[in-house]
Coordinates of C-alpha atoms in Angstrom, one line a residue:
A18 CA 8.1 25.6 13.7
G19 CA 5.1 23.6 12.5
F20 CA 6.2 20.3 14.0
P21 CA 3.6 18.2 15.8
I22 CA 3.8 18.4 19.6
P23 CA 5.0 15.0 20.9
T24 CA 2.8 13.1 23.4
V25 CA 4.5 12.8 26.8
N26 CA 3.7 9.6 28.6
S27 CA 3.9 8.9 32.3
Y28 CA 7.4 7.5 32.3
T29 CA 10.5 7.9 30.2
M30 CA 12.9 5.3 28.8
D31 CA 16.5 5.2 29.7
I32 CA 17.9 3.9 26.4
Q33 CA 21.2 2.8 27.9
A34 CA 19.3 0.7 30.5
A35 CA 16.8 -0.5 27.9
A36 CA 19.5 -1.7 25.5
N37 CA 21.2 -3.5 28.4
L38 CA 17.9 -5.4 28.8
V39 CA 18.0 -6.4 25.1
D40 CA 21.6 -7.9 25.5
E41 CA 23.4 -7.4 28.8
N42 CA 26.7 -8.7 27.3
L43 CA 26.7 -6.5 24.2
Y44 CA 25.3 -3.2 25.7
K45 CA 27.2 -2.3 28.9
M46 CA 27.2 1.5 29.6
S47 CA 26.7 2.0 25.9
S48 CA 27.1 5.5 24.5
L49 CA 24.5 7.2 22.2
D50 CA 26.9 6.7 19.3
E51 CA 27.0 3.0 19.9
L52 CA 23.3 2.7 20.3
Q53 CA 22.7 4.8 17.2
T54 CA 24.8 2.4 15.1
S55 CA 23.1 -0.7 16.5
F56 CA 19.4 0.4 16.5
T57 CA 19.0 3.0 13.8
D58 CA 19.9 3.7 10.1
V59 CA 21.1 7.2 10.9
P60 CA 24.6 7.7 9.4
E61 CA 27.4 7.7 11.9
D62 CA 28.5 11.2 10.8
Y63 CA 25.1 12.8 11.1
K64 CA 26.6 15.9 12.7
S65 CA 29.6 16.2 10.6
D66 CA 28.2 18.8 8.1
F67 CA 27.5 21.1 11.0
Q68 CA 30.9 20.6 12.6
K69 CA 32.6 21.4 9.2
K70 CA 30.5 24.6 8.8
F71 CA 30.6 26.0 12.3
D72 CA 33.0 26.2 15.3
V73 CA 31.2 24.1 17.9
T74 CA 33.3 25.7 20.7
D75 CA 31.6 29.0 20.0
M76 CA 27.9 28.2 19.8
L77 CA 26.9 31.8 20.5
A78 CA 28.1 32.7 17.0
V79 CA 26.0 30.0 15.3
P80 CA 22.7 31.2 13.7
R81 CA 19.7 30.2 15.8
K82 CA 18.1 28.0 13.1
D83 CA 21.3 25.9 12.6
K84 CA 21.8 25.8 16.4
V85 CA 18.3 24.4 16.9
I86 CA 18.8 21.7 14.2
Y87 CA 22.2 20.7 15.7
A88 CA 20.9 20.7 19.3
S89 CA 17.9 18.6 18.3
S90 CA 19.8 16.0 16.4
D91 CA 20.9 14.0 19.5
A92 CA 17.3 14.2 20.8
D93 CA 16.0 12.9 17.5
V94 CA 18.5 10.0 17.4
T95 CA 17.7 9.2 21.1
R96 CA 14.0 9.0 20.2
R97 CA 14.7 6.7 17.2
V98 CA 16.9 4.4 19.3
A99 CA 14.1 4.3 21.9
L100 CA 11.4 3.4 19.3
S101 CA 13.7 0.7 17.9
I102 CA 14.4 -0.8 21.3
K103 CA 10.7 -0.7 22.2
E104 CA 9.9 -2.7 19.1
T105 CA 12.7 -5.2 20.0
L106 CA 11.4 -5.5 23.6
T107 CA 7.8 -6.2 22.5
Q108 CA 8.4 -8.3 19.3
N109 CA 6.7 -11.6 18.8
G110 CA 4.0 -10.6 21.3
N111 CA 6.4 -11.1 24.2
G112 CA 6.1 -8.1 26.5
K113 CA 8.0 -9.6 29.4
L114 CA 11.1 -7.4 29.0
A115 CA 9.0 -4.4 28.3
R116 CA 7.1 -4.9 31.5
Y117 CA 10.4 -5.4 33.4
L118 CA 11.6 -2.1 32.0
V119 CA 8.5 -0.3 33.1
N120 CA 7.9 -1.9 36.4
F121 CA 11.4 -2.4 37.7
T122 CA 14.2 -0.8 35.7
M123 CA 12.8 2.8 35.5
P124 CA 11.7 2.9 39.1
A125 CA 15.0 1.5 40.2
L126 CA 16.9 4.1 38.2
E127 CA 14.9 6.8 39.9
F128 CA 15.8 5.4 43.3
L129 CA 19.5 5.1 42.4
R130 CA 19.3 8.8 41.2
T131 CA 18.1 9.7 44.7
L132 CA 21.0 7.7 46.3
E133 CA 23.5 9.6 44.1
I134 CA 22.1 13.0 44.9
N135 CA 21.8 12.4 48.7
G136 CA 25.2 10.6 48.9
A137 CA 26.7 9.3 52.2
L138 CA 27.8 11.7 54.9
I139 CA 31.3 11.1 56.1
D140 CA 32.7 12.0 59.5
K141 CA 35.7 13.9 58.3
K142 CA 37.0 14.4 61.9
K143 CA 37.3 10.7 62.5
L144 CA 38.6 9.8 59.1
P145 CA 42.3 10.8 59.7
D146 CA 42.5 8.9 63.0
V147 CA 40.9 5.7 61.6
T148 CA 43.2 5.9 58.5
D149 CA 46.2 6.2 60.7
D150 CA 45.2 3.4 63.0
V151 CA 44.5 1.0 60.1
Y152 CA 47.8 2.0 58.5
K153 CA 49.8 1.2 61.7
S154 CA 48.0 -2.1 62.1
M155 CA 48.8 -3.0 58.5
I156 CA 52.5 -2.2 59.0
A157 CA 52.6 -4.2 62.2
S158 CA 51.0 -7.3 60.6
E159 CA 53.4 -7.0 57.6
D160 CA 56.3 -6.8 60.0
R161 CA 55.1 -9.9 61.8
A162 CA 54.8 -11.8 58.5
V163 CA 58.2 -10.6 57.2
E164 CA 59.9 -11.9 60.4
L165 CA 58.6 -15.4 59.6
I166 CA 59.8 -15.5 55.9
P167 CA 62.8 -17.9 55.5
T168 CA 66.0 -16.1 54.7
K169 CA 66.5 -17.9 51.3
V170 CA 63.3 -16.4 50.0
F171 CA 64.7 -12.9 50.8
D172 CA 67.9 -13.8 48.9
D173 CA 66.0 -15.1 45.8
F174 CA 63.8 -11.9 45.7
D175 CA 66.8 -9.6 46.5
L176 CA 64.9 -8.1 49.4
T177 CA 66.6 -6.0 52.1
E178 CA 65.5 -3.9 55.0
S179 CA 66.2 -0.7 52.9
S180 CA 64.2 -2.1 49.9
I181 CA 61.2 -2.8 52.1
K182 CA 61.5 0.7 53.5
K183 CA 61.6 2.1 50.0
L184 CA 58.5 0.2 49.0
R185 CA 56.5 1.7 51.9
Q186 CA 57.8 5.2 51.1
D187 CA 56.3 4.7 47.6
G188 CA 53.0 3.6 49.0
K189 CA 53.7 -0.1 48.1
F190 CA 54.0 -3.1 50.3
L191 CA 56.0 -6.4 50.3
L192 CA 53.0 -8.7 50.8
T193 CA 51.0 -7.3 47.9
R194 CA 53.3 -9.3 45.6
D195 CA 51.4 -12.5 45.1
E196 CA 54.4 -14.3 43.6
L197 CA 56.4 -13.6 46.8
V198 CA 53.7 -14.9 49.1
S199 CA 53.2 -18.0 46.9
E200 CA 56.9 -18.7 47.1
V201 CA 57.0 -18.3 50.9
L202 CA 54.2 -20.8 51.3
F203 CA 54.8 -23.3 48.5
G204 CA 58.3 -22.8 47.2
K205 CA 61.4 -24.9 48.0
C206 CA 63.0 -22.0 49.7
G207 CA 59.9 -21.2 51.7
F208 CA 57.7 -23.5 53.8
G209 CA 57.2 -26.0 51.0
V210 CA 53.5 -26.8 51.8
E211 CA 51.3 -28.5 49.2
G212 CA 49.2 -26.0 47.2
V213 CA 45.4 -26.2 47.0
K214 CA 44.8 -25.0 43.4
K215 CA 46.5 -23.2 40.6
T216 CA 45.8 -19.5 39.8
A217 CA 43.6 -19.2 36.8
G218 CA 45.7 -19.0 33.6
K219 CA 49.0 -19.3 35.5
E220 CA 51.2 -22.0 36.9
R221 CA 51.5 -20.5 40.4
W222 CA 49.7 -21.9 43.4
S223 CA 46.8 -19.7 44.5
I224 CA 46.9 -17.7 47.7
D225 CA 43.3 -16.6 47.7
K226 CA 41.2 -16.6 50.8
E227 CA 39.6 -20.0 50.1
S228 CA 43.0 -21.6 49.7
R229 CA 44.3 -20.1 52.9
I230 CA 41.3 -21.4 54.9
I231 CA 41.9 -24.9 53.5
L232 CA 45.7 -24.7 54.3
L233 CA 45.0 -23.8 57.9
D234 CA 42.9 -27.0 58.2
R235 CA 45.9 -29.1 57.1
D236 CA 48.9 -30.3 59.1
I237 CA 51.4 -27.6 58.0
P238 CA 54.4 -26.1 59.9
K239 CA 53.6 -23.8 62.8
E240 CA 55.6 -21.0 61.1
A241 CA 53.4 -21.4 58.0
V242 CA 50.3 -21.1 60.1
D243 CA 51.6 -18.0 61.8
F244 CA 52.6 -16.5 58.5
I245 CA 49.1 -17.1 57.1
D246 CA 47.5 -15.5 60.2
A247 CA 49.8 -12.4 59.8
Y248 CA 49.1 -12.3 56.1
D249 CA 45.3 -12.5 56.7
E250 CA 45.5 -9.5 59.0
F251 CA 47.7 -7.5 56.6
S252 CA 45.4 -8.3 53.7
D253 CA 42.3 -7.2 55.5
D254 CA 44.0 -4.0 56.7
H255 CA 45.5 -3.2 53.3
T256 CA 42.1 -3.6 51.6
M257 CA 40.6 -1.3 54.2
W258 CA 43.4 1.3 53.8
S259 CA 43.8 1.2 50.0
R260 CA 40.3 0.5 48.7
Y261 CA 38.0 2.1 51.3
L262 CA 39.8 4.7 53.4
K263 CA 41.7 6.1 50.4
G264 CA 38.6 6.0 48.3
F265 CA 36.7 8.0 51.0
E266 CA 39.5 10.6 51.1
K267 CA 39.6 11.0 47.4
N268 CA 35.8 11.2 46.8
I269 CA 34.5 13.4 49.6
K270 CA 32.8 16.5 48.1
P271 CA 32.6 20.0 49.7
D272 CA 29.3 19.0 51.3
S273 CA 31.2 16.3 53.3
R274 CA 29.4 13.6 51.3
I275 CA 30.4 10.8 48.9
H276 CA 28.2 10.8 45.8
S277 CA 28.9 7.4 44.3
S278 CA 27.7 6.6 40.8
Y279 CA 25.2 3.8 40.5
S280 CA 24.3 1.8 37.4
L281 CA 22.1 -1.1 36.3
C282 CA 24.1 -1.5 33.0
V283 CA 27.4 -3.0 34.1
A284 CA 26.9 -6.3 35.8
V285 CA 25.5 -9.0 33.5
N286 CA 23.5 -10.6 36.4
G287 CA 21.3 -7.5 36.8
R288 CA 22.8 -6.3 40.0
T289 CA 23.4 -2.7 40.7
T290 CA 27.0 -1.5 40.6
S291 CA 28.6 1.4 42.4
R292 CA 31.8 3.3 41.5
D293 CA 33.9 6.3 42.6
P294 CA 34.0 4.7 45.1
N295 CA 32.2 1.4 45.4
M296 CA 29.8 2.0 48.4
Q297 CA 28.0 -1.4 48.0
N298 CA 30.9 -3.5 49.4
N299 CA 31.9 -1.7 52.6
P300 CA 33.3 -4.5 54.8
K301 CA 31.3 -5.8 57.7
R302 CA 33.0 -8.9 59.1
S303 CA 36.7 -8.1 59.5
K304 CA 38.4 -6.7 62.6
Q305 CA 38.4 -3.1 61.3
A306 CA 35.0 -3.3 59.6
M307 CA 33.0 -1.4 62.2
R308 CA 35.5 1.4 62.3
I309 CA 35.1 1.9 58.6
R310 CA 31.3 1.8 58.8
E311 CA 31.3 4.3 61.7
L312 CA 32.7 6.9 59.3
I313 CA 29.4 6.9 57.5
C314 CA 27.2 9.0 59.7
A315 CA 23.9 10.8 60.0
P316 CA 23.5 14.6 60.2
P317 CA 22.2 16.2 63.5
G318 CA 18.6 15.3 64.1
Y319 CA 18.8 12.1 61.9
V320 CA 19.7 8.5 62.5
L321 CA 21.0 5.7 60.2
M322 CA 18.6 2.8 59.8
T323 CA 19.5 -0.7 58.5
T324 CA 17.0 -3.1 57.0
D325 CA 17.1 -6.6 55.9
E326 CA 14.8 -8.7 53.7
A327 CA 14.0 -11.7 55.9
A328 CA 15.0 -14.9 54.0
S329 CA 14.1 -13.3 50.7
E330 CA 16.0 -15.8 48.6
L331 CA 14.1 -18.7 50.2
R332 CA 10.8 -16.9 49.7
W333 CA 11.6 -16.3 46.0
G334 CA 12.7 -19.9 45.6
T335 CA 9.5 -21.1 47.3
M336 CA 7.4 -19.1 44.8
L337 CA 9.3 -20.6 41.9
S338 CA 9.4 -24.2 43.0
H339 CA 6.0 -24.4 44.8
D340 CA 7.6 -26.5 47.5
E341 CA 4.9 -27.5 49.9
E342 CA 7.2 -27.6 53.0
F343 CA 8.6 -24.2 52.4
I344 CA 5.1 -22.8 51.7
R345 CA 4.0 -24.3 55.1
I346 CA 7.0 -22.7 56.9
F347 CA 6.3 -19.2 55.5
Q348 CA 2.5 -19.4 55.7
N349 CA 2.8 -20.2 59.4
D350 CA 5.5 -17.6 60.0
L351 CA 8.0 -20.1 61.2
D352 CA 11.8 -19.6 61.2
P353 CA 13.1 -21.6 58.1
H354 CA 16.6 -22.0 59.7
A355 CA 15.3 -23.3 63.0
E356 CA 13.1 -25.8 61.1
V357 CA 16.1 -27.1 59.1
A358 CA 18.2 -27.2 62.3
L359 CA 15.6 -29.4 63.9
L360 CA 15.5 -31.5 60.8
F361 CA 19.2 -32.2 61.1
L362 CA 19.0 -32.8 64.9
R363 CA 16.2 -35.3 64.5
R364 CA 18.2 -37.1 61.9
K365 CA 20.5 -38.2 64.7
D366 CA 18.0 -38.4 67.5
R367 CA 14.2 -38.7 66.9
A368 CA 13.6 -37.5 70.5
W369 CA 14.2 -33.9 69.5
T370 CA 11.1 -31.8 70.1
Q371 CA 10.3 -28.1 69.7
E372 CA 10.3 -27.8 73.5
R373 CA 13.8 -29.3 73.7
W374 CA 14.9 -26.9 71.0
N375 CA 13.4 -23.9 72.9
R376 CA 15.5 -24.9 76.0
L377 CA 18.8 -24.7 74.1
S378 CA 21.1 -21.9 75.0
K379 CA 21.4 -18.9 72.6
R380 CA 24.9 -20.0 71.7
D381 CA 23.9 -23.6 70.9
K382 CA 20.9 -22.4 68.9
E383 CA 23.1 -20.1 66.8
L384 CA 25.5 -22.9 66.0
E385 CA 22.7 -25.2 64.8
R386 CA 21.0 -22.4 62.9
R387 CA 24.4 -21.7 61.2
K388 CA 24.4 -25.2 59.8
A389 CA 20.9 -24.8 58.6
K390 CA 21.7 -21.4 57.0
A391 CA 24.6 -22.9 55.0
S392 CA 22.2 -25.5 53.7
N393 CA 19.3 -23.2 53.0
F394 CA 21.3 -20.6 51.2
G395 CA 23.7 -23.1 49.5
L396 CA 21.6 -26.0 48.3
W397 CA 19.1 -23.8 46.6
Y398 CA 21.7 -23.1 43.9
G399 CA 22.4 -26.7 43.0
Q400 CA 25.8 -27.1 44.7
G401 CA 27.5 -30.5 44.6
V402 CA 29.1 -32.1 47.7
N403 CA 32.5 -30.5 47.3
G404 CA 31.1 -27.1 46.4
F405 CA 28.8 -27.3 49.4
I406 CA 31.7 -28.2 51.8
R407 CA 33.8 -25.2 50.5
F408 CA 30.7 -22.9 50.8
C409 CA 30.2 -24.0 54.5
K410 CA 33.8 -23.3 55.3
K411 CA 34.2 -20.1 53.4
E412 CA 30.9 -18.4 54.2
Y413 CA 30.0 -19.9 57.6
G414 CA 33.3 -21.1 59.1
L415 CA 31.9 -24.7 59.3
D416 CA 34.2 -27.7 59.0
V417 CA 32.0 -30.3 57.3
S418 CA 33.1 -33.8 56.3
T419 CA 32.1 -35.5 53.1
S420 CA 29.8 -37.9 54.9
E421 CA 28.3 -35.1 57.0
A422 CA 27.7 -33.1 53.8
N423 CA 26.0 -36.0 52.1
E424 CA 23.8 -36.6 55.2
W425 CA 22.7 -32.9 55.3
M426 CA 22.0 -32.9 51.6
S427 CA 20.0 -36.1 51.8
A428 CA 17.9 -34.8 54.7
W429 CA 17.4 -31.4 53.1
F430 CA 16.3 -32.6 49.7
G431 CA 14.3 -35.4 51.4
R432 CA 12.2 -32.7 53.1
F433 CA 12.1 -30.2 50.3
K434 CA 11.4 -32.5 47.4
R435 CA 10.0 -29.9 45.0
V436 CA 13.2 -27.9 45.1
Q437 CA 15.1 -30.7 43.5
E438 CA 12.4 -31.1 40.9
Y439 CA 12.6 -27.4 40.2
Q440 CA 16.4 -27.5 39.8
R441 CA 16.2 -30.4 37.4
N442 CA 13.5 -28.6 35.3
I443 CA 15.7 -25.4 35.2
V444 CA 18.7 -27.4 33.9
Q445 CA 16.6 -29.1 31.3

């Protein structure tokens, strides 16, 4: 029609992802209408004349010329948005975000598209059995917990055997009521233990996993300990059953695969997100975790492969901080966790040598490396003493005293001096 032919470059711009780079808080999964308003001067109702003149539900009846103009309008607005974002990303001579878009965002989106298309193959024969086993385990752990609840709590919440049965028939469960669990643990009619922290925005004591771990370390009644143990099992099983197994059942397509939707435009920290269902957080540490993971299988003639980036966070941190000790460790292909474990052991006994470390049993080495891992992966992020102690307990199951935490931190930062300098510079 006489229009110049546009030049096609070697890559395209996803304007939704590009806008997210401009401002990750403002542009989350933004629609074309939202981006048009923000990045162009095109009127909001640019298609309204057409919609008044023609019936958009019957496009076959629309004359070809009008149809072409209408069909091209979104493409034109998309191009205008892209040009505006391009100018924003490269303004003031700063091409950092533009390079990030080209070198990371667009290739990552192509990879995520492949993940979506391929999906995850689910063993539909195993799924009903696993679901049934997890459901029975969940009911058993809830029954154990219910038997331990003091009678007065039942009276206050007007709970009876028939009401509990009715809840289960409706697909609901007694222990999913946080206010009830909180009353059992902390209330006057319950076990009356001292709470750890208040729930955000509320006056109720928190029952989150971190609080439960801390409670088990305290001198609390045996019935309270048994209740928390049963509640922990119920909570794990309920998460498996309601979030993962039900999600699998709901989202399996005719090809026996789950095609989750992935995005770079939701999380403000730049991580990928997955929905319908979330396939990035399938459990791996709980009792039933392996049963869930076994449902994701490979077709005949293929195998599933797992890969791990070896100490990637420590390598990135080393590049940013230019810490000489970490550079030495990685350049000589040493184990950073074993090096830090030896550092801590030598703090107590200077006679520790590499040969003595090599003679340790696998179990003893793993325990010492776990202490080092907690330090390597925790202290890089500027944790204080209390935060570090909680991190050790929650993520690695380590009971660390305040004096021990201070000793580890002193030894660690004494060895990796440039890391602390880097952290101070970042804060400044």
